JSON list of C-alpha atoms in Angstrom, two decimals:
[
{"chain": "V", "resi": 1, "resn": "SER", "atom": "CA", "xyz": [-31.48, 30.49, -94.49]},
{"chain": "V", "resi": 2, "resn": "ALA", "atom": "CA", "xyz": [-32.83, 30.84, -91.16]},
{"chain": "V", "resi": 3, "resn": "VAL", "atom": "CA", "xyz": [-36.14, 31.72, -89.67]},
{"chain": "V", "resi": 4, "resn": "ILE", "atom": "CA", "xyz": [-36.38, 33.71, -86.59]},
{"chain": "V", "resi": 5, "resn": "SER", "atom": "CA", "xyz": [-39.56, 34.27, -84.67]},
{"chain": "V", "resi": 6, "resn": "GLN", "atom": "CA", "xyz": [-39.85, 36.83, -81.96]},
{"chain": "V", "resi": 7, "resn": "LYS", "atom": "CA", "xyz": [-42.56, 37.19, -79.18]},
{"chain": "V", "resi": 8, "resn": "PRO", "atom": "CA", "xyz": [-44.17, 39.35, -78.60]},
{"chain": "V", "resi": 9, "resn": "SER", "atom": "CA", "xyz": [-44.42, 41.34, -81.42]},
{"chain": "V", "resi": 10, "resn": "ARG", "atom": "CA", "xyz": [-45.55, 44.38, -79.68]},
{"chain": "V", "resi": 11, "resn": "ASP", "atom": "CA", "xyz": [-46.63, 45.31, -76.23]},
{"chain": "V", "resi": 12, "resn": "ILE", "atom": "CA", "xyz": [-47.49, 48.28, -74.00]},
{"chain": "V", "resi": 13, "resn": "CYS", "atom": "CA", "xyz": [-45.93, 48.35, -70.59]},
{"chain": "V", "resi": 14, "resn": "GLN", "atom": "CA", "xyz": [-46.34, 50.10, -67.63]},
{"chain": "V", "resi": 15, "resn": "ARG", "atom": "CA", "xyz": [-43.05, 51.96, -66.28]},
{"chain": "V", "resi": 16, "resn": "GLY", "atom": "CA", "xyz": [-41.19, 49.96, -63.68]},
{"chain": "V", "resi": 17, "resn": "THR", "atom": "CA", "xyz": [-42.08, 46.59, -64.81]},
{"chain": "V", "resi": 18, "resn": "SER", "atom": "CA", "xyz": [-40.11, 43.95, -66.86]},
{"chain": "V", "resi": 19, "resn": "LEU", "atom": "CA", "xyz": [-41.11, 42.45, -70.42]},
{"chain": "V", "resi": 20, "resn": "THR", "atom": "CA", "xyz": [-39.15, 39.36, -71.58]},
{"chain": "V", "resi": 21, "resn": "ILE", "atom": "CA", "xyz": [-38.65, 39.07, -75.19]},
{"chain": "V", "resi": 22, "resn": "GLN", "atom": "CA", "xyz": [-38.45, 35.67, -76.58]},
{"chain": "V", "resi": 23, "resn": "CYS", "atom": "CA", "xyz": [-36.37, 34.77, -79.84]},
{"chain": "V", "resi": 24, "resn": "GLN", "atom": "CA", "xyz": [-36.76, 31.23, -81.52]},
{"chain": "V", "resi": 25, "resn": "VAL", "atom": "CA", "xyz": [-34.65, 30.19, -84.52]},
{"chain": "V", "resi": 26, "resn": "ASP", "atom": "CA", "xyz": [-35.35, 27.23, -86.74]},
{"chain": "V", "resi": 27, "resn": "SER", "atom": "CA", "xyz": [-31.66, 25.98, -86.63]},
{"chain": "V", "resi": 28, "resn": "GLN", "atom": "CA", "xyz": [-28.98, 25.79, -84.40]},
{"chain": "V", "resi": 29, "resn": "VAL", "atom": "CA", "xyz": [-26.95, 28.74, -84.18]},
{"chain": "V", "resi": 30, "resn": "THR", "atom": "CA", "xyz": [-23.71, 29.54, -82.22]},
{"chain": "V", "resi": 31, "resn": "MET", "atom": "CA", "xyz": [-24.18, 33.38, -81.69]},
{"chain": "V", "resi": 32, "resn": "MET", "atom": "CA", "xyz": [-27.19, 35.35, -81.35]},
{"chain": "V", "resi": 33, "resn": "PHE", "atom": "CA", "xyz": [-27.50, 39.05, -80.95]},
{"chain": "V", "resi": 34, "resn": "TRP", "atom": "CA", "xyz": [-29.95, 41.52, -79.62]},
{"chain": "V", "resi": 35, "resn": "TYR", "atom": "CA", "xyz": [-30.35, 44.97, -81.19]},
{"chain": "V", "resi": 36, "resn": "ARG", "atom": "CA", "xyz": [-32.17, 47.89, -80.10]},
{"chain": "V", "resi": 37, "resn": "GLN", "atom": "CA", "xyz": [-33.76, 50.54, -82.40]},
{"chain": "V", "resi": 38, "resn": "GLN", "atom": "CA", "xyz": [-34.95, 53.50, -80.88]},
{"chain": "V", "resi": 39, "resn": "PRO", "atom": "CA", "xyz": [-37.53, 55.82, -82.48]},
{"chain": "V", "resi": 40, "resn": "GLY", "atom": "CA", "xyz": [-36.23, 57.33, -85.62]},
{"chain": "V", "resi": 41, "resn": "GLN", "atom": "CA", "xyz": [-32.89, 55.76, -85.06]},
{"chain": "V", "resi": 42, "resn": "SER", "atom": "CA", "xyz": [-30.75, 53.36, -86.39]},
{"chain": "V", "resi": 43, "resn": "LEU", "atom": "CA", "xyz": [-29.87, 49.80, -84.76]},
{"chain": "V", "resi": 44, "resn": "THR", "atom": "CA", "xyz": [-27.79, 49.42, -81.91]},
{"chain": "V", "resi": 45, "resn": "LEU", "atom": "CA", "xyz": [-26.01, 45.95, -80.66]},
{"chain": "V", "resi": 46, "resn": "ILE", "atom": "CA", "xyz": [-27.03, 45.22, -76.90]},
{"chain": "V", "resi": 47, "resn": "ALA", "atom": "CA", "xyz": [-25.40, 42.27, -76.42]},
{"chain": "V", "resi": 48, "resn": "THR", "atom": "CA", "xyz": [-23.98, 38.94, -78.01]},
{"chain": "V", "resi": 49, "resn": "ALA", "atom": "CA", "xyz": [-25.28, 35.94, -76.58]},
{"chain": "V", "resi": 50, "resn": "ASN", "atom": "CA", "xyz": [-23.45, 32.44, -76.96]},
{"chain": "V", "resi": 51, "resn": "GLN", "atom": "CA", "xyz": [-24.89, 29.19, -75.53]},
{"chain": "V", "resi": 52, "resn": "GLY", "atom": "CA", "xyz": [-23.32, 28.21, -72.67]},
{"chain": "V", "resi": 53, "resn": "SER", "atom": "CA", "xyz": [-21.60, 31.36, -71.63]},
{"chain": "V", "resi": 54, "resn": "GLU", "atom": "CA", "xyz": [-22.50, 34.78, -70.30]},
{"chain": "V", "resi": 55, "resn": "ALA", "atom": "CA", "xyz": [-23.88, 37.30, -72.54]},
{"chain": "V", "resi": 56, "resn": "THR", "atom": "CA", "xyz": [-21.14, 40.08, -73.80]},
{"chain": "V", "resi": 57, "resn": "TYR", "atom": "CA", "xyz": [-22.66, 43.46, -73.68]},
{"chain": "V", "resi": 58, "resn": "GLU", "atom": "CA", "xyz": [-21.87, 46.49, -75.41]},
{"chain": "V", "resi": 59, "resn": "SER", "atom": "CA", "xyz": [-20.92, 49.83, -73.91]},
{"chain": "V", "resi": 60, "resn": "GLY", "atom": "CA", "xyz": [-23.84, 51.38, -72.28]},
{"chain": "V", "resi": 61, "resn": "PHE", "atom": "CA", "xyz": [-25.70, 48.45, -71.78]},
{"chain": "V", "resi": 62, "resn": "VAL", "atom": "CA", "xyz": [-25.64, 46.29, -68.59]},
{"chain": "V", "resi": 63, "resn": "ILE", "atom": "CA", "xyz": [-26.84, 43.08, -67.47]},
{"chain": "V", "resi": 64, "resn": "ASP", "atom": "CA", "xyz": [-28.82, 44.31, -64.63]},
{"chain": "V", "resi": 65, "resn": "LYS", "atom": "CA", "xyz": [-31.05, 46.16, -67.09]},
{"chain": "V", "resi": 66, "resn": "PHE", "atom": "CA", "xyz": [-31.15, 43.70, -69.82]},
{"chain": "V", "resi": 67, "resn": "PRO", "atom": "CA", "xyz": [-30.50, 40.26, -68.47]},
{"chain": "V", "resi": 68, "resn": "ILE", "atom": "CA", "xyz": [-30.13, 37.73, -71.25]},
{"chain": "V", "resi": 69, "resn": "SER", "atom": "CA", "xyz": [-30.79, 33.88, -71.27]},
{"chain": "V", "resi": 70, "resn": "ARG", "atom": "CA", "xyz": [-29.38, 31.56, -73.92]},
{"chain": "V", "resi": 71, "resn": "PRO", "atom": "CA", "xyz": [-30.46, 27.89, -72.72]},
{"chain": "V", "resi": 72, "resn": "ASN", "atom": "CA", "xyz": [-29.96, 26.27, -76.04]},
{"chain": "V", "resi": 73, "resn": "LEU", "atom": "CA", "xyz": [-28.72, 26.74, -79.59]},
{"chain": "V", "resi": 74, "resn": "THR", "atom": "CA", "xyz": [-32.03, 27.88, -80.76]},
{"chain": "V", "resi": 75, "resn": "PHE", "atom": "CA", "xyz": [-33.61, 30.16, -78.29]},
{"chain": "V", "resi": 76, "resn": "SER", "atom": "CA", "xyz": [-32.92, 33.14, -76.30]},
{"chain": "V", "resi": 77, "resn": "THR", "atom": "CA", "xyz": [-34.47, 35.72, -74.32]},
{"chain": "V", "resi": 78, "resn": "LEU", "atom": "CA", "xyz": [-33.89, 39.36, -73.44]},
{"chain": "V", "resi": 79, "resn": "THR", "atom": "CA", "xyz": [-35.53, 41.20, -70.45]},
{"chain": "V", "resi": 80, "resn": "VAL", "atom": "CA", "xyz": [-36.00, 44.61, -70.34]},
{"chain": "V", "resi": 81, "resn": "SER", "atom": "CA", "xyz": [-36.20, 45.39, -66.53]},
{"chain": "V", "resi": 82, "resn": "ASN", "atom": "CA", "xyz": [-37.46, 48.14, -64.69]},
{"chain": "V", "resi": 83, "resn": "MET", "atom": "CA", "xyz": [-38.61, 49.96, -67.74]},
{"chain": "V", "resi": 84, "resn": "SER", "atom": "CA", "xyz": [-39.11, 53.77, -68.23]},
{"chain": "V", "resi": 85, "resn": "PRO", "atom": "CA", "xyz": [-40.33, 55.55, -71.42]},
{"chain": "V", "resi": 86, "resn": "GLU", "atom": "CA", "xyz": [-36.86, 56.12, -72.68]},
{"chain": "V", "resi": 87, "resn": "ASP", "atom": "CA", "xyz": [-36.99, 51.92, -73.26]},
{"chain": "V", "resi": 88, "resn": "SER", "atom": "CA", "xyz": [-39.59, 52.39, -75.88]},
{"chain": "V", "resi": 89, "resn": "SER", "atom": "CA", "xyz": [-37.91, 50.97, -78.79]},
{"chain": "V", "resi": 90, "resn": "ILE", "atom": "CA", "xyz": [-38.25, 48.05, -81.40]},
{"chain": "V", "resi": 91, "resn": "TYR", "atom": "CA", "xyz": [-36.01, 45.22, -79.78]},
{"chain": "V", "resi": 92, "resn": "LEU", "atom": "CA", "xyz": [-34.60, 42.67, -82.44]},
{"chain": "V", "resi": 93, "resn": "CYS", "atom": "CA", "xyz": [-32.91, 39.64, -82.39]},
{"chain": "V", "resi": 94, "resn": "SER", "atom": "CA", "xyz": [-30.48, 38.20, -84.96]},
{"chain": "V", "resi": 95, "resn": "VAL", "atom": "CA", "xyz": [-28.23, 35.48, -85.66]},
{"chain": "V", "resi": 96, "resn": "GLU", "atom": "CA", "xyz": [-24.89, 34.96, -86.84]},
{"chain": "V", "resi": 97, "resn": "TRP", "atom": "CA", "xyz": [-24.00, 34.83, -90.41]},
{"chain": "V", "resi": 98, "resn": "PRO", "atom": "CA", "xyz": [-21.74, 31.96, -91.30]},
{"chain": "V", "resi": 99, "resn": "ASN", "atom": "CA", "xyz": [-21.63, 32.35, -94.82]},
{"chain": "V", "resi": 100, "resn": "THR", "atom": "CA", "xyz": [-24.52, 34.43, -96.01]},
{"chain": "V", "resi": 101, "resn": "GLU", "atom": "CA", "xyz": [-26.29, 37.16, -94.07]},
{"chain": "V", "resi": 102, "resn": "ALA", "atom": "CA", "xyz": [-27.37, 38.17, -90.78]},
{"chain": "V", "resi": 103, "resn": "PHE", "atom": "CA", "xyz": [-30.81, 37.34, -90.37]},
{"chain": "V", "resi": 104, "resn": "PHE", "atom": "CA", "xyz": [-33.41, 39.42, -88.08]},
{"chain": "V", "resi": 105, "resn": "GLY", "atom": "CA", "xyz": [-36.60, 38.64, -86.49]},
{"chain": "V", "resi": 106, "resn": "GLN", "atom": "CA", "xyz": [-39.39, 40.71, -87.15]},
{"chain": "V", "resi": 107, "resn": "GLY", "atom": "CA", "xyz": [-38.78, 42.80, -83.86]},
{"chain": "V", "resi": 108, "resn": "THR", "atom": "CA", "xyz": [-40.71, 43.57, -80.58]},
{"chain": "V", "resi": 109, "resn": "ARG", "atom": "CA", "xyz": [-42.31, 46.96, -80.62]},
{"chain": "V", "resi": 110, "resn": "LEU", "atom": "CA", "xyz": [-42.26, 48.01, -76.94]},
{"chain": "V", "resi": 111, "resn": "THR", "atom": "CA", "xyz": [-44.05, 51.24, -75.85]},
{"chain": "V", "resi": 112, "resn": "VAL", "atom": "CA", "xyz": [-43.72, 52.01, -72.29]},
{"chain": "V", "resi": 113, "resn": "VAL", "atom": "CA", "xyz": [-46.14, 54.42, -70.69]},
{"chain": "C", "resi": 1, "resn": "ALA", "atom": "CA", "xyz": [-13.67, 52.14, -83.84]},
{"chain": "C", "resi": 2, "resn": "GLN", "atom": "CA", "xyz": [-15.62, 50.77, -86.46]},
{"chain": "C", "resi": 3, "resn": "SER", "atom": "CA", "xyz": [-18.19, 53.24, -87.78]},
{"chain": "C", "resi": 4, "resn": "VAL", "atom": "CA", "xyz": [-20.53, 53.35, -90.86]},
{"chain": "C", "resi": 5, "resn": "THR", "atom": "CA", "xyz": [-21.70, 56.74, -92.33]},
{"chain": "C", "resi": 6, "resn": "GLN", "atom": "CA", "xyz": [-24.82, 57.25, -94.49]},
{"chain": "C", "resi": 7, "resn": "PRO", "atom": "CA", "xyz": [-24.39, 61.06, -95.35]},
{"chain": "C", "resi": 8, "resn": "ASP", "atom": "CA", "xyz": [-28.36, 61.45, -96.57]},
{"chain": "C", "resi": 9, "resn": "ILE", "atom": "CA", "xyz": [-30.84, 61.42, -94.01]},
{"chain": "C", "resi": 10, "resn": "HIS", "atom": "CA", "xyz": [-33.67, 61.81, -96.70]},
{"chain": "C", "resi": 11, "resn": "ILE", "atom": "CA", "xyz": [-33.71, 61.47, -100.22]},
{"chain": "C", "resi": 12, "resn": "THR", "atom": "CA", "xyz": [-36.51, 62.23, -102.52]},
{"chain": "C", "resi": 13, "resn": "VAL", "atom": "CA", "xyz": [-36.56, 60.86, -106.15]},
{"chain": "C", "resi": 14, "resn": "SER", "atom": "CA", "xyz": [-39.49, 60.59, -108.87]},
{"chain": "C", "resi": 15, "resn": "GLU", "atom": "CA", "xyz": [-40.75, 57.46, -109.75]},
{"chain": "C", "resi": 16, "resn": "GLY", "atom": "CA", "xyz": [-38.76, 56.01, -112.69]},
{"chain": "C", "resi": 17, "resn": "ALA", "atom": "CA", "xyz": [-35.56, 57.81, -111.96]},
{"chain": "C", "resi": 18, "resn": "SER", "atom": "CA", "xyz": [-32.30, 56.34, -110.86]},
{"chain": "C", "resi": 19, "resn": "LEU", "atom": "CA", "xyz": [-31.41, 56.15, -107.22]},
{"chain": "C", "resi": 20, "resn": "GLU", "atom": "CA", "xyz": [-28.12, 55.87, -105.39]},
{"chain": "C", "resi": 21, "resn": "LEU", "atom": "CA", "xyz": [-27.85, 55.88, -101.66]},
{"chain": "C", "resi": 22, "resn": "ARG", "atom": "CA", "xyz": [-24.59, 56.56, -100.31]},
{"chain": "C", "resi": 23, "resn": "CYS", "atom": "CA", "xyz": [-22.54, 54.30, -97.54]},
{"chain": "C", "resi": 24, "resn": "ASN", "atom": "CA", "xyz": [-18.80, 54.86, -96.32]},
{"chain": "C", "resi": 25, "resn": "TYR", "atom": "CA", "xyz": [-17.23, 52.80, -93.46]},
{"chain": "C", "resi": 26, "resn": "SER", "atom": "CA", "xyz": [-14.32, 52.66, -91.12]},
{"chain": "C", "resi": 27, "resn": "TYR", "atom": "CA", "xyz": [-13.11, 49.47, -90.31]},
{"chain": "C", "resi": 28, "resn": "GLY", "atom": "CA", "xyz": [-10.12, 47.90, -89.30]},
{"chain": "C", "resi": 29, "resn": "ALA", "atom": "CA", "xyz": [-10.66, 44.54, -90.67]},
{"chain": "C", "resi": 30, "resn": "THR", "atom": "CA", "xyz": [-11.76, 42.87, -93.86]},
{"chain": "C", "resi": 31, "resn": "PRO", "atom": "CA", "xyz": [-15.34, 44.12, -93.98]},
{"chain": "C", "resi": 32, "resn": "TYR", "atom": "CA", "xyz": [-18.50, 42.32, -94.90]},
{"chain": "C", "resi": 33, "resn": "LEU", "atom": "CA", "xyz": [-21.21, 44.67, -96.35]},
{"chain": "C", "resi": 34, "resn": "PHE", "atom": "CA", "xyz": [-24.98, 44.77, -96.14]},
{"chain": "C", "resi": 35, "resn": "TRP", "atom": "CA", "xyz": [-27.96, 46.65, -97.21]},
{"chain": "C", "resi": 36, "resn": "TYR", "atom": "CA", "xyz": [-31.04, 46.34, -95.62]},
{"chain": "C", "resi": 37, "resn": "VAL", "atom": "CA", "xyz": [-34.51, 47.79, -96.20]},
{"chain": "C", "resi": 38, "resn": "GLN", "atom": "CA", "xyz": [-37.01, 48.41, -93.44]},
{"chain": "C", "resi": 39, "resn": "SER", "atom": "CA", "xyz": [-40.89, 49.50, -94.48]},
{"chain": "C", "resi": 40, "resn": "PRO", "atom": "CA", "xyz": [-42.90, 51.45, -91.75]},
{"chain": "C", "resi": 41, "resn": "GLY", "atom": "CA", "xyz": [-43.84, 49.05, -89.07]},
{"chain": "C", "resi": 42, "resn": "GLN", "atom": "CA", "xyz": [-41.84, 46.11, -90.64]},
{"chain": "C", "resi": 43, "resn": "GLY", "atom": "CA", "xyz": [-38.88, 44.33, -90.02]},
{"chain": "C", "resi": 44, "resn": "LEU", "atom": "CA", "xyz": [-35.59, 44.47, -91.50]},
{"chain": "C", "resi": 45, "resn": "GLN", "atom": "CA", "xyz": [-35.24, 42.94, -95.08]},
{"chain": "C", "resi": 46, "resn": "LEU", "atom": "CA", "xyz": [-31.89, 41.90, -96.64]},
{"chain": "C", "resi": 47, "resn": "LEU", "atom": "CA", "xyz": [-31.39, 43.55, -100.05]},
{"chain": "C", "resi": 48, "resn": "LEU", "atom": "CA", "xyz": [-27.84, 42.43, -100.84]},
{"chain": "C", "resi": 49, "resn": "LYS", "atom": "CA", "xyz": [-24.37, 41.51, -99.11]},
{"chain": "C", "resi": 50, "resn": "TYR", "atom": "CA", "xyz": [-20.91, 41.44, -100.19]},
{"chain": "C", "resi": 51, "resn": "PHE", "atom": "CA", "xyz": [-18.31, 39.07, -98.68]},
{"chain": "C", "resi": 52, "resn": "SER", "atom": "CA", "xyz": [-15.63, 38.69, -101.39]},
{"chain": "C", "resi": 53, "resn": "GLY", "atom": "CA", "xyz": [-15.42, 38.42, -105.05]},
{"chain": "C", "resi": 54, "resn": "ASP", "atom": "CA", "xyz": [-17.10, 40.46, -107.76]},
{"chain": "C", "resi": 55, "resn": "THR", "atom": "CA", "xyz": [-17.51, 43.86, -106.21]},
{"chain": "C", "resi": 56, "resn": "LEU", "atom": "CA", "xyz": [-20.56, 44.71, -108.01]},
{"chain": "C", "resi": 57, "resn": "VAL", "atom": "CA", "xyz": [-23.09, 42.58, -106.08]},
{"chain": "C", "resi": 58, "resn": "GLN", "atom": "CA", "xyz": [-26.98, 42.23, -107.43]},
{"chain": "C", "resi": 59, "resn": "GLY", "atom": "CA", "xyz": [-29.57, 42.00, -104.84]},
{"chain": "C", "resi": 60, "resn": "ILE", "atom": "CA", "xyz": [-33.38, 41.66, -104.58]},
{"chain": "C", "resi": 61, "resn": "LYS", "atom": "CA", "xyz": [-35.91, 44.14, -105.93]},
{"chain": "C", "resi": 62, "resn": "GLY", "atom": "CA", "xyz": [-33.65, 45.30, -108.75]},
{"chain": "C", "resi": 63, "resn": "PHE", "atom": "CA", "xyz": [-30.93, 46.78, -106.48]},
{"chain": "C", "resi": 64, "resn": "GLU", "atom": "CA", "xyz": [-27.24, 46.56, -106.82]},
{"chain": "C", "resi": 65, "resn": "ALA", "atom": "CA", "xyz": [-24.35, 47.80, -104.96]},
{"chain": "C", "resi": 66, "resn": "GLU", "atom": "CA", "xyz": [-20.68, 48.27, -105.56]},
{"chain": "C", "resi": 67, "resn": "PHE", "atom": "CA", "xyz": [-17.82, 47.70, -103.10]},
{"chain": "C", "resi": 68, "resn": "LYS", "atom": "CA", "xyz": [-14.98, 50.15, -103.78]},
{"chain": "C", "resi": 69, "resn": "ARG", "atom": "CA", "xyz": [-12.09, 49.35, -101.22]},
{"chain": "C", "resi": 70, "resn": "SER", "atom": "CA", "xyz": [-10.11, 52.68, -102.15]},
{"chain": "C", "resi": 71, "resn": "GLN", "atom": "CA", "xyz": [-13.23, 54.59, -101.12]},
{"chain": "C", "resi": 72, "resn": "SER", "atom": "CA", "xyz": [-14.35, 52.59, -98.41]},
{"chain": "C", "resi": 73, "resn": "SER", "atom": "CA", "xyz": [-17.97, 52.75, -99.95]},
{"chain": "C", "resi": 74, "resn": "PHE", "atom": "CA", "xyz": [-20.64, 50.24, -100.60]},
{"chain": "C", "resi": 75, "resn": "ASN", "atom": "CA", "xyz": [-23.31, 52.46, -102.48]},
{"chain": "C", "resi": 76, "resn": "LEU", "atom": "CA", "xyz": [-26.56, 51.06, -103.25]},
{"chain": "C", "resi": 77, "resn": "ARG", "atom": "CA", "xyz": [-28.24, 51.77, -106.53]},
{"chain": "C", "resi": 78, "resn": "LYS", "atom": "CA", "xyz": [-31.29, 51.21, -108.74]},
{"chain": "C", "resi": 79, "resn": "PRO", "atom": "CA", "xyz": [-31.85, 52.16, -112.16]},
{"chain": "C", "resi": 80, "resn": "SER", "atom": "CA", "xyz": [-35.67, 52.81, -112.07]},
{"chain": "C", "resi": 81, "resn": "VAL", "atom": "CA", "xyz": [-37.23, 53.67, -108.74]},
{"chain": "C", "resi": 82, "resn": "HIS", "atom": "CA", "xyz": [-40.74, 52.18, -107.98]},
{"chain": "C", "resi": 83, "resn": "TRP", "atom": "CA", "xyz": [-43.13, 53.96, -105.56]},
{"chain": "C", "resi": 84, "resn": "SER", "atom": "CA", "xyz": [-43.09, 50.62, -103.49]},
{"chain": "C", "resi": 85, "resn": "ASP", "atom": "CA", "xyz": [-39.20, 51.21, -102.94]},
{"chain": "C", "resi": 86, "resn": "ALA", "atom": "CA", "xyz": [-40.12, 54.05, -100.30]},
{"chain": "C", "resi": 87, "resn": "ALA", "atom": "CA", "xyz": [-38.83, 52.96, -97.13]},
{"chain": "C", "resi": 88, "resn": "GLU", "atom": "CA", "xyz": [-35.57, 53.31, -94.91]},
{"chain": "C", "resi": 89, "resn": "TYR", "atom": "CA", "xyz": [-32.25, 52.10, -95.81]},
{"chain": "C", "resi": 90, "resn": "PHE", "atom": "CA", "xyz": [-29.84, 50.74, -93.87]},
{"chain": "C", "resi": 91, "resn": "CYS", "atom": "CA", "xyz": [-26.08, 49.89, -94.45]},
{"chain": "C", "resi": 92, "resn": "ALA", "atom": "CA", "xyz": [-24.24, 47.62, -92.16]},
{"chain": "C", "resi": 93, "resn": "VAL", "atom": "CA", "xyz": [-20.79, 46.36, -91.79]},
{"chain": "C", "resi": 94, "resn": "GLY", "atom": "CA", "xyz": [-19.46, 43.45, -90.06]},
{"chain": "C", "resi": 95, "resn": "ALA", "atom": "CA", "xyz": [-16.43, 41.32, -89.78]},
{"chain": "C", "resi": 96, "resn": "ARG", "atom": "CA", "xyz": [-15.23, 38.01, -88.04]},
{"chain": "C", "resi": 97, "resn": "GLU", "atom": "CA", "xyz": [-12.33, 39.62, -86.37]},
{"chain": "C", "resi": 98, "resn": "TYR", "atom": "CA", "xyz": [-15.16, 41.66, -84.47]},
{"chain": "C", "resi": 99, "resn": "GLY", "atom": "CA", "xyz": [-17.42, 38.75, -83.48]},
{"chain": "C", "resi": 100, "resn": "ASN", "atom": "CA", "xyz": [-19.65, 38.79, -86.55]},
{"chain": "C", "resi": 101, "resn": "LYS", "atom": "CA", "xyz": [-21.76, 41.62, -84.94]},
{"chain": "C", "resi": 102, "resn": "LEU", "atom": "CA", "xyz": [-23.02, 44.33, -87.25]},
{"chain": "C", "resi": 103, "resn": "VAL", "atom": "CA", "xyz": [-22.33, 48.08, -86.93]},
{"chain": "C", "resi": 104, "resn": "PHE", "atom": "CA", "xyz": [-25.38, 49.99, -88.78]},
{"chain": "C", "resi": 105, "resn": "GLY", "atom": "CA", "xyz": [-25.39, 53.32, -90.63]},
{"chain": "C", "resi": 106, "resn": "ALA", "atom": "CA", "xyz": [-28.08, 55.79, -89.32]},
{"chain": "C", "resi": 107, "resn": "GLY", "atom": "CA", "xyz": [-30.12, 55.02, -92.25]},
{"chain": "C", "resi": 108, "resn": "THR", "atom": "CA", "xyz": [-31.54, 56.88, -95.43]},
{"chain": "C", "resi": 109, "resn": "ILE", "atom": "CA", "xyz": [-35.30, 57.59, -95.70]},
{"chain": "C", "resi": 110, "resn": "LEU", "atom": "CA", "xyz": [-36.29, 57.26, -99.22]},
{"chain": "C", "resi": 111, "resn": "ARG", "atom": "CA", "xyz": [-39.30, 59.09, -100.57]},
{"chain": "C", "resi": 112, "resn": "VAL", "atom": "CA", "xyz": [-40.77, 58.53, -104.05]},
{"chain": "C", "resi": 113, "resn": "LYS", "atom": "CA", "xyz": [-42.98, 61.31, -105.62]},
{"chain": "C", "resi": 114, "resn": "SER", "atom": "CA", "xyz": [-45.19, 60.26, -108.60]}
]
């Protein structure tokens, strides 16, 4: 199984600022995913991050708002840019599931004030 | 388009009673199916998964689920609920044809009354 560490676990940010969330995996994975869970809602995929290529964004999400880096096979970052209160959510990273399951980090709980 | 439906937003059961949480999916490819549980303030924990083979799968914490292709369903069951099972449950579907990304249902909040 994969162990995924996310940092920070939570943060309170001022509107208009940006926050970068880090996701570290204890094994090499080709695909990493970033999800958002808005308060009281289910999880929605933001983008898929493959090492060595641009992230692929889902409908409704754009790179300018959620830039993603994937410098190697064990690490990725998601930045939430120019934040507004509507960005208050839990952000989770996940890794591909070659044979077993989709592993998730514990999430980053973001509050924008 | 791929979609997952969990028709019950809230369910309340008595401790010791049986439980069934419903999940229906619409998918254009061979689906891989998951159930996750999320306790308040916690991350997602995988309960069980179905990839292939036996359509009745056993998971952790005494949960099981049955894949019924004809009904496009993957319902979660537990014969006797414990108070610690109170949480939110998410059904998710994925497929390699769609890049291994998961589509989640809206979730079902389980309340357990003593």
